[in-house]
Every structure is written in C-alpha cells, then in structure tokens.
PDB file of C-alpha atoms and ligand atoms in Angstrom:
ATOM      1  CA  UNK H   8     -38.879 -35.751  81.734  1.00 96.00           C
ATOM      2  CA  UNK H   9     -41.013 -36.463  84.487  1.00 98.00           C
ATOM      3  CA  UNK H  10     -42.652 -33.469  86.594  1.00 98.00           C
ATOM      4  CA  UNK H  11     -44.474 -33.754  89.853  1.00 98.00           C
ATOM      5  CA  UNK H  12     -47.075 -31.535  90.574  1.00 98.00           C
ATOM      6  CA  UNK H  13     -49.603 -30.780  94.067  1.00 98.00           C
ATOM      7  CA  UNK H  14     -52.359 -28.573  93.339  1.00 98.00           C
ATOM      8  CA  UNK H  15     -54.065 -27.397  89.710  1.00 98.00           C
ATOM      9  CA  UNK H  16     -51.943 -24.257  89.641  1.00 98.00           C
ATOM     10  CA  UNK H  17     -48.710 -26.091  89.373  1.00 98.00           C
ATOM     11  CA  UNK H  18     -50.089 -28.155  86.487  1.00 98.00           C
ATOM     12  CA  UNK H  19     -51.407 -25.301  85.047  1.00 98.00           C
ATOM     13  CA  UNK H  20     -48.075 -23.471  85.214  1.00 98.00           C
ATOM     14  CA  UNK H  21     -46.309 -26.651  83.876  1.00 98.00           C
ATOM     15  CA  UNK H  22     -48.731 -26.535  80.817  1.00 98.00           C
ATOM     16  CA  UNK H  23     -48.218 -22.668  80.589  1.00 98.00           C
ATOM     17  CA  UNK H  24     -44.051 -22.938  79.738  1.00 98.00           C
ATOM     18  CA  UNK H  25     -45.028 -25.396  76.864  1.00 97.00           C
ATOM     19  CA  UNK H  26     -47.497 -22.880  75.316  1.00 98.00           C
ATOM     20  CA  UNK H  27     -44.537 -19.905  76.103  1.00 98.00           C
ATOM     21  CA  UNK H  28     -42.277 -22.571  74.025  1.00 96.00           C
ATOM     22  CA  UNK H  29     -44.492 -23.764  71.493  1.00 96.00           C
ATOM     23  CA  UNK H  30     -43.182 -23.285  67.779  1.00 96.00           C
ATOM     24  CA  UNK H  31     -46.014 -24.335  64.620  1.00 97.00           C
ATOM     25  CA  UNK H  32     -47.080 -27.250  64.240  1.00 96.00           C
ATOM     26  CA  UNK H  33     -46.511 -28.530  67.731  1.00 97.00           C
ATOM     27  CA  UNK H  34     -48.139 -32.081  68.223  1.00 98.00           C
ATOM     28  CA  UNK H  35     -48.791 -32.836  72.024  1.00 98.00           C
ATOM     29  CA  UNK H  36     -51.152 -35.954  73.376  1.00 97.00           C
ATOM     30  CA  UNK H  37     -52.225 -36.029  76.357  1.00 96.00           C
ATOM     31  CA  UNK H  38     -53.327 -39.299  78.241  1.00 95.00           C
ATOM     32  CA  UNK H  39     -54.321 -40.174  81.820  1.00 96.00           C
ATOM     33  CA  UNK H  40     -57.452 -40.699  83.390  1.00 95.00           C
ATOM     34  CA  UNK H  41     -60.738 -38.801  84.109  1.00 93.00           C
ATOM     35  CA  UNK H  42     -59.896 -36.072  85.863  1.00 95.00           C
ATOM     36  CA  UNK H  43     -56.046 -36.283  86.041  1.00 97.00           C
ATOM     37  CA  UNK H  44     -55.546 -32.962  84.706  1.00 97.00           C
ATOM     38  CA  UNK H  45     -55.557 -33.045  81.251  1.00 95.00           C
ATOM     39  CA  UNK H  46     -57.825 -29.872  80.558  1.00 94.00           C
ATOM     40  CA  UNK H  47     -55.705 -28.059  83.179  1.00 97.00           C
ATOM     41  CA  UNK H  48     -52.843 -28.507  81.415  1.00 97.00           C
ATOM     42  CA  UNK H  49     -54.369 -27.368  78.338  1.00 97.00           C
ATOM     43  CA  UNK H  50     -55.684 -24.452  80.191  1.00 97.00           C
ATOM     44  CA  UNK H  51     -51.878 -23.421  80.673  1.00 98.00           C
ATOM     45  CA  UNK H  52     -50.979 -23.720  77.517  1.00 98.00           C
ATOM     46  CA  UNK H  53     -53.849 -21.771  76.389  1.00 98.00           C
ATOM     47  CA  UNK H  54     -52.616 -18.659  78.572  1.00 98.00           C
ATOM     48  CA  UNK H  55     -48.608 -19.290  77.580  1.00 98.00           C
ATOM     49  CA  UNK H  56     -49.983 -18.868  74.060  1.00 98.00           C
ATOM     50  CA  UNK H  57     -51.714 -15.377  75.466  1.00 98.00           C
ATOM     51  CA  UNK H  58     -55.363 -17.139  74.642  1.00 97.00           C
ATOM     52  CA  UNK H  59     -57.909 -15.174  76.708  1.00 95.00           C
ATOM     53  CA  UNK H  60     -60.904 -16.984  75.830  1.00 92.00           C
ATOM     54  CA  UNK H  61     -62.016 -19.529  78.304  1.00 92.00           C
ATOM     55  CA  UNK H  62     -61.135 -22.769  77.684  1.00 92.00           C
ATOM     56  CA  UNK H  63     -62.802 -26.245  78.944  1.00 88.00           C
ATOM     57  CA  UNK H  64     -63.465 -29.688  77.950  1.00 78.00           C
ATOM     58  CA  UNK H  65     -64.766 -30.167  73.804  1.00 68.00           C
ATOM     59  CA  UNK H  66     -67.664 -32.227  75.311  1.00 69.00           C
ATOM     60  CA  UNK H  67     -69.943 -31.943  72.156  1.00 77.00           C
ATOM     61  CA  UNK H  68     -67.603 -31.347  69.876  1.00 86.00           C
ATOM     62  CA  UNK H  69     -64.619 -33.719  68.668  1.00 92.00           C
ATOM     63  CA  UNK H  70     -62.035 -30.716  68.624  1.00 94.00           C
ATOM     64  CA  UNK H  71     -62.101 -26.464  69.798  1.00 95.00           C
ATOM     65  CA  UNK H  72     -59.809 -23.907  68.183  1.00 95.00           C
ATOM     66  CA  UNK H  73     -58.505 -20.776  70.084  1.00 96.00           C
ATOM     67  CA  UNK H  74     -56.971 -17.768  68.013  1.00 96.00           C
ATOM     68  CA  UNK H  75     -56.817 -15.039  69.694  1.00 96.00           C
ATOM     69  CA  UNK H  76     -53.285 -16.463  70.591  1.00 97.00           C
ATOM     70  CA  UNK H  77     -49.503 -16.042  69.133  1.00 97.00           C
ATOM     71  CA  UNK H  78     -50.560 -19.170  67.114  1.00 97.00           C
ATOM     72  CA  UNK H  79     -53.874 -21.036  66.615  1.00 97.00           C
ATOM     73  CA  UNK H  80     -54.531 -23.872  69.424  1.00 97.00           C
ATOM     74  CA  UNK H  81     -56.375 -26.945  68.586  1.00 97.00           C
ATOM     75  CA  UNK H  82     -57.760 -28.857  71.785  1.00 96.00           C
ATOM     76  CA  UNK H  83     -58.946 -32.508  70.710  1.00 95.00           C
ATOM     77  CA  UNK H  84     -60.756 -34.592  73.219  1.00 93.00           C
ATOM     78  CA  UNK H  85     -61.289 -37.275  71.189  1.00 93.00           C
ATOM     79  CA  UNK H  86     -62.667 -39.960  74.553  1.00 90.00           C
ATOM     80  CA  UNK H  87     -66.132 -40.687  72.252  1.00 88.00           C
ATOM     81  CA  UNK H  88     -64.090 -41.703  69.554  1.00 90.00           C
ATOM     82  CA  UNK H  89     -65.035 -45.027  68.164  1.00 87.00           C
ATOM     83  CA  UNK H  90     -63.456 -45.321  64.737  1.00 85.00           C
ATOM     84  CA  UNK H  91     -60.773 -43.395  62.550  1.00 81.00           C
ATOM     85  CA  UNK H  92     -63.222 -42.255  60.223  1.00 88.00           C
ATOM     86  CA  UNK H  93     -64.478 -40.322  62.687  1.00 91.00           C
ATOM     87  CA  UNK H  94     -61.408 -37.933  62.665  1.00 93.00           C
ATOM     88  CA  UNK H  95     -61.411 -37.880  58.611  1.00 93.00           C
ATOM     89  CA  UNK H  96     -65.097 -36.641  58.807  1.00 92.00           C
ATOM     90  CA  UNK H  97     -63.302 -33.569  60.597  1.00 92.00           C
ATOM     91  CA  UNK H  98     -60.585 -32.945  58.353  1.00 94.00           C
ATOM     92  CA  UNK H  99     -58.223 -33.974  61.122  1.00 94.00           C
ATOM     93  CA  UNK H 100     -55.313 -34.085  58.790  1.00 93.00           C
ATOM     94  CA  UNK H 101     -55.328 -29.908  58.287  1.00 95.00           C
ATOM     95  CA  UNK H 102     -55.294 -29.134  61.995  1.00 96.00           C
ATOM     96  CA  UNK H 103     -52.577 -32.493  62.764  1.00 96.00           C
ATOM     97  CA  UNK H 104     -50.189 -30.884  59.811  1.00 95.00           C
ATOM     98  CA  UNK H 105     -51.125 -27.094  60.059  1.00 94.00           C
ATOM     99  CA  UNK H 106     -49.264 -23.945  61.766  1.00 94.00           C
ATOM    100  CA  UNK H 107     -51.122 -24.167  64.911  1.00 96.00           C
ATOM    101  CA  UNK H 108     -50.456 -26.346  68.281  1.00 97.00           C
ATOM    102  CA  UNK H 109     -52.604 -29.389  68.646  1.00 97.00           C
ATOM    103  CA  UNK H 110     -53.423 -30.877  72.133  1.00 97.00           C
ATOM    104  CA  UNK H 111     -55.137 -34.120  71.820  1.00 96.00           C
ATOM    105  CA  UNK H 112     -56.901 -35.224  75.122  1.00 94.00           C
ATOM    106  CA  UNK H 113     -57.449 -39.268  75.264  1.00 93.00           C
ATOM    107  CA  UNK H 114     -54.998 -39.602  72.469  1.00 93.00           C
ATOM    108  CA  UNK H 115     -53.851 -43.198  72.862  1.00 90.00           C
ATOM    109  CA  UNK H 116     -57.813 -43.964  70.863  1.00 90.00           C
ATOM    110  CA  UNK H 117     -56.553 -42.493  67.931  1.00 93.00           C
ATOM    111  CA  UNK H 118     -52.860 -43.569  68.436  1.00 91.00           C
ATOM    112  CA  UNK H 119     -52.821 -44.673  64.845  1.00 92.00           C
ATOM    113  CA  UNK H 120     -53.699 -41.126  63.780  1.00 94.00           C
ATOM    114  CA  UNK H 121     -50.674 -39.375  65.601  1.00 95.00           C
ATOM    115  CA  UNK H 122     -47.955 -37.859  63.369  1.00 95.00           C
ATOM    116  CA  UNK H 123     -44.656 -40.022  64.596  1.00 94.00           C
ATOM    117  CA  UNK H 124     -43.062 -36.473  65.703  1.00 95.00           C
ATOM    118  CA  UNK H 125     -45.263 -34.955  68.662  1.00 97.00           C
ATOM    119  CA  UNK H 126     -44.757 -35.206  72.847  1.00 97.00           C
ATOM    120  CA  UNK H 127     -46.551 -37.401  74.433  1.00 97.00           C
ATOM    121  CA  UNK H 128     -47.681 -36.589  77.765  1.00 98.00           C
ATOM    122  CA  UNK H 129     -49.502 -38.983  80.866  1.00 98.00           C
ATOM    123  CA  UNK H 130     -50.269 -37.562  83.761  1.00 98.00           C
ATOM    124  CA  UNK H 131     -51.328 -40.278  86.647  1.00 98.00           C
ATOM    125  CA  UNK H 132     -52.462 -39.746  90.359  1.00 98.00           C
ATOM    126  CA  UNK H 133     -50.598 -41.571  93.308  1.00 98.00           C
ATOM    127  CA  UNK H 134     -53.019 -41.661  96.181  1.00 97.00           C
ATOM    128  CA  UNK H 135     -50.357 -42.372  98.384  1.00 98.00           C
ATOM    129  CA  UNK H 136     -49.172 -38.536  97.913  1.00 97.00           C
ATOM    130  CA  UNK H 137     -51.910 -37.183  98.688  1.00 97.00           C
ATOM    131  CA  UNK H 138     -55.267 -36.178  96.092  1.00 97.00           C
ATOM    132  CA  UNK H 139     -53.572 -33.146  94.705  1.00 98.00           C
ATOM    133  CA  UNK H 140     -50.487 -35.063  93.818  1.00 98.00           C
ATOM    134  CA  UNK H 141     -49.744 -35.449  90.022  1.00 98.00           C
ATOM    135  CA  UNK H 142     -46.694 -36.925  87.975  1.00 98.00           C
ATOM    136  CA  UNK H 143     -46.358 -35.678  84.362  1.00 98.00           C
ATOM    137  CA  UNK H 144     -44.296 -37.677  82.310  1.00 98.00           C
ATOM    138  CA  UNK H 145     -43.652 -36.203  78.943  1.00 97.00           C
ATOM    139  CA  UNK H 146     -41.687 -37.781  76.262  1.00 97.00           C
ATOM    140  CA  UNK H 147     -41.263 -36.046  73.062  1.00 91.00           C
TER     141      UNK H 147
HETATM  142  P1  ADP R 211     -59.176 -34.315  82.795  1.00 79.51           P
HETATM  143  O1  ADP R 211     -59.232 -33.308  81.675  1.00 79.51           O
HETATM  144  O2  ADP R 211     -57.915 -35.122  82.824  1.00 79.51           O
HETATM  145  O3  ADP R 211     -60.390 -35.192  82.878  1.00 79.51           O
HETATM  146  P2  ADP R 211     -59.504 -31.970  84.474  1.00 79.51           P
HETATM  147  O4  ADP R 211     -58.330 -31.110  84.117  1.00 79.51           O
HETATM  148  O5  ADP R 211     -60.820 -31.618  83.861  1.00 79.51           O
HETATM  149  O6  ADP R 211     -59.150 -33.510  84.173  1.00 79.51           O
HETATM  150  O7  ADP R 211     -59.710 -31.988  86.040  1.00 79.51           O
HETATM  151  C1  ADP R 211     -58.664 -32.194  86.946  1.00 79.51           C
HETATM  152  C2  ADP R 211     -59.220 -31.993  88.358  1.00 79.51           C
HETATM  153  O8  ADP R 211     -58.253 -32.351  89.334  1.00 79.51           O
HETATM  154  C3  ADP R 211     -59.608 -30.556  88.608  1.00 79.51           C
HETATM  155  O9  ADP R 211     -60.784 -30.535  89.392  1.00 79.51           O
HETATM  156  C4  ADP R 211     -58.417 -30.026  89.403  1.00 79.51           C
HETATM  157  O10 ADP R 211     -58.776 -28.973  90.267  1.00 79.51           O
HETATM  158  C5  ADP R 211     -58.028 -31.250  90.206  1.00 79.51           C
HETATM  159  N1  ADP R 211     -56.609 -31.293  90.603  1.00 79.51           N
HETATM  160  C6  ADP R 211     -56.171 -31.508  91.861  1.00 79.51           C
HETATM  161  N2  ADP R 211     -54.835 -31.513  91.913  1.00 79.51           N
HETATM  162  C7  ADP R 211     -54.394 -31.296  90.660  1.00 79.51           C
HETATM  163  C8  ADP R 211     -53.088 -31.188  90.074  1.00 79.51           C
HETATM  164  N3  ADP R 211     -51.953 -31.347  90.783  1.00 79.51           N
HETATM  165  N4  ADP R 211     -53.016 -30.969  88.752  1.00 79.51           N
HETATM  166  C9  ADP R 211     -54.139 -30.844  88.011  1.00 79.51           C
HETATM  167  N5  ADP R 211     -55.396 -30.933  88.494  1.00 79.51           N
HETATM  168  C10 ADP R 211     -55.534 -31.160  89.819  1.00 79.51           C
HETATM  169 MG1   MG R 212     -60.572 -33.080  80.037  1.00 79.51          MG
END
C-alpha cells in the first residue's frame, strides 16, 4: 500500500490509524532517510495508542517504551547500531516477541534481527513534489 502524504500532520495521522489498529505484538520497521518522517509517524502511533507522554527520537538510548497506552509501545532507533550483539545486550528478543507494538527506526541495520512477520514501512521524499511531499510504502 503506498500513501502519499504533504505536510507532518498527514503523516502523523497516517501513523495514528496504525496505532488505532494495532493488536500485541505488532512488529513495524521503519526505513527512509534523515528526516523523512520516521519519528512523526511514530508520534501518530503513539497518540492512536492514547500515549500522552511526549515522544521524540531515542538519541542516547538504543530503544524508549511508552505505557501509559492501550498496549506498551517500543520505539527502536537503532541508526548507531554497529553489531547484533548490540541488540542482545538489550534483551531485544523480550520487547521483538512481547505484547507490546515495536517501531524500529533505521531497521534495515538490524534486518537480520527482524521477526519474518512485521510491516515494513519506507517513507522517501520526491523533491519534485514539493519539500513537504512524502510517499509511504508499507508492506506487511
Ligand atoms: P526522521 O525520524 O525520519 O529522521 P523526523 O520525523 O524527525 O524524521 O522529521 C521529519 C521532518 O520533516 C520534520 O521536521 C517534519 O516537520 C518535516 N516534514 C515535512 N513534511 C512532512 C511530511 N509530509 N511527513 C512527515 N514529516 C514532514
Ligand atoms: Mg527519527
């Protein structure tokens, strides 16, 4: 499915129906470039889960939980990732395979990692459409 978006309140609306949808265990990666969207999107789903907490970027850490929601959310950016064993050293394997909703920013670096049943989701720019312009491709 493949969604086109122009301005941060559509993407953010777009991101918002998953988290209204989500069931447990919900795996969703999210890949595109610096400052495609990806938080945005996460920032939607945060609020279609009812999460009221703010919720930005994991700079310093690897991965942020959120639950004051309808279920736990689990926002990965995982961009400083350099090996695998940096995701066991976080237990990666109980958030990946546990009741919550995991959004994994940058996921294609730890592509090995992913459970085989998650949506995978690339949002790109096309300059030609202008800067707000975004297409969200999700597969999944
Ligand atoms: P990423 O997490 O992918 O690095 P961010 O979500 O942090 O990106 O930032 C996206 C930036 O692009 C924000 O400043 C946002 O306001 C801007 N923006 C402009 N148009 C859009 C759009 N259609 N969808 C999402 N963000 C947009
Ligand atoms: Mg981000």
């Amino acid at each position: 499915m493949i969604i086109e978006t122009y301005s941060p309140e559509e993407t953010f609306e777009v991101g918002k129906k998953i988290g209204e949808k989500a069931v447990p265990g919900g795996i969703y990666t999210l890949n595109g470039d610096l400052g495609t969207g990806k938080t945005v999107f996460t920032q939607g789903v945060a609020a279609g889960l009812g999460i009221r907490e703010p919720v930005n970027s994991p700079t310093f850490t690897i991965v942020q939980e959120y639950r004051d929601g309808r279920l736990p959310l689990y926002h990965f950016d995982v961009y400083r990732i350099e090996e695998p064993e940096e995701m066991e050293e976080i237990g990666y394997d109980d958030y990946f395979f546990g009741e919550g909703i995991c959004l994994i920013e940058w996921a294609d670096r730890i592509r090995e990692l992913i459970p085989r049943d998650h949506v995978d989701i690339t949002i790109q720019k096309d300059l030609s459409r202008g800067m707000d312009y975004r297409r969200i491709e999700m597969i999944g």
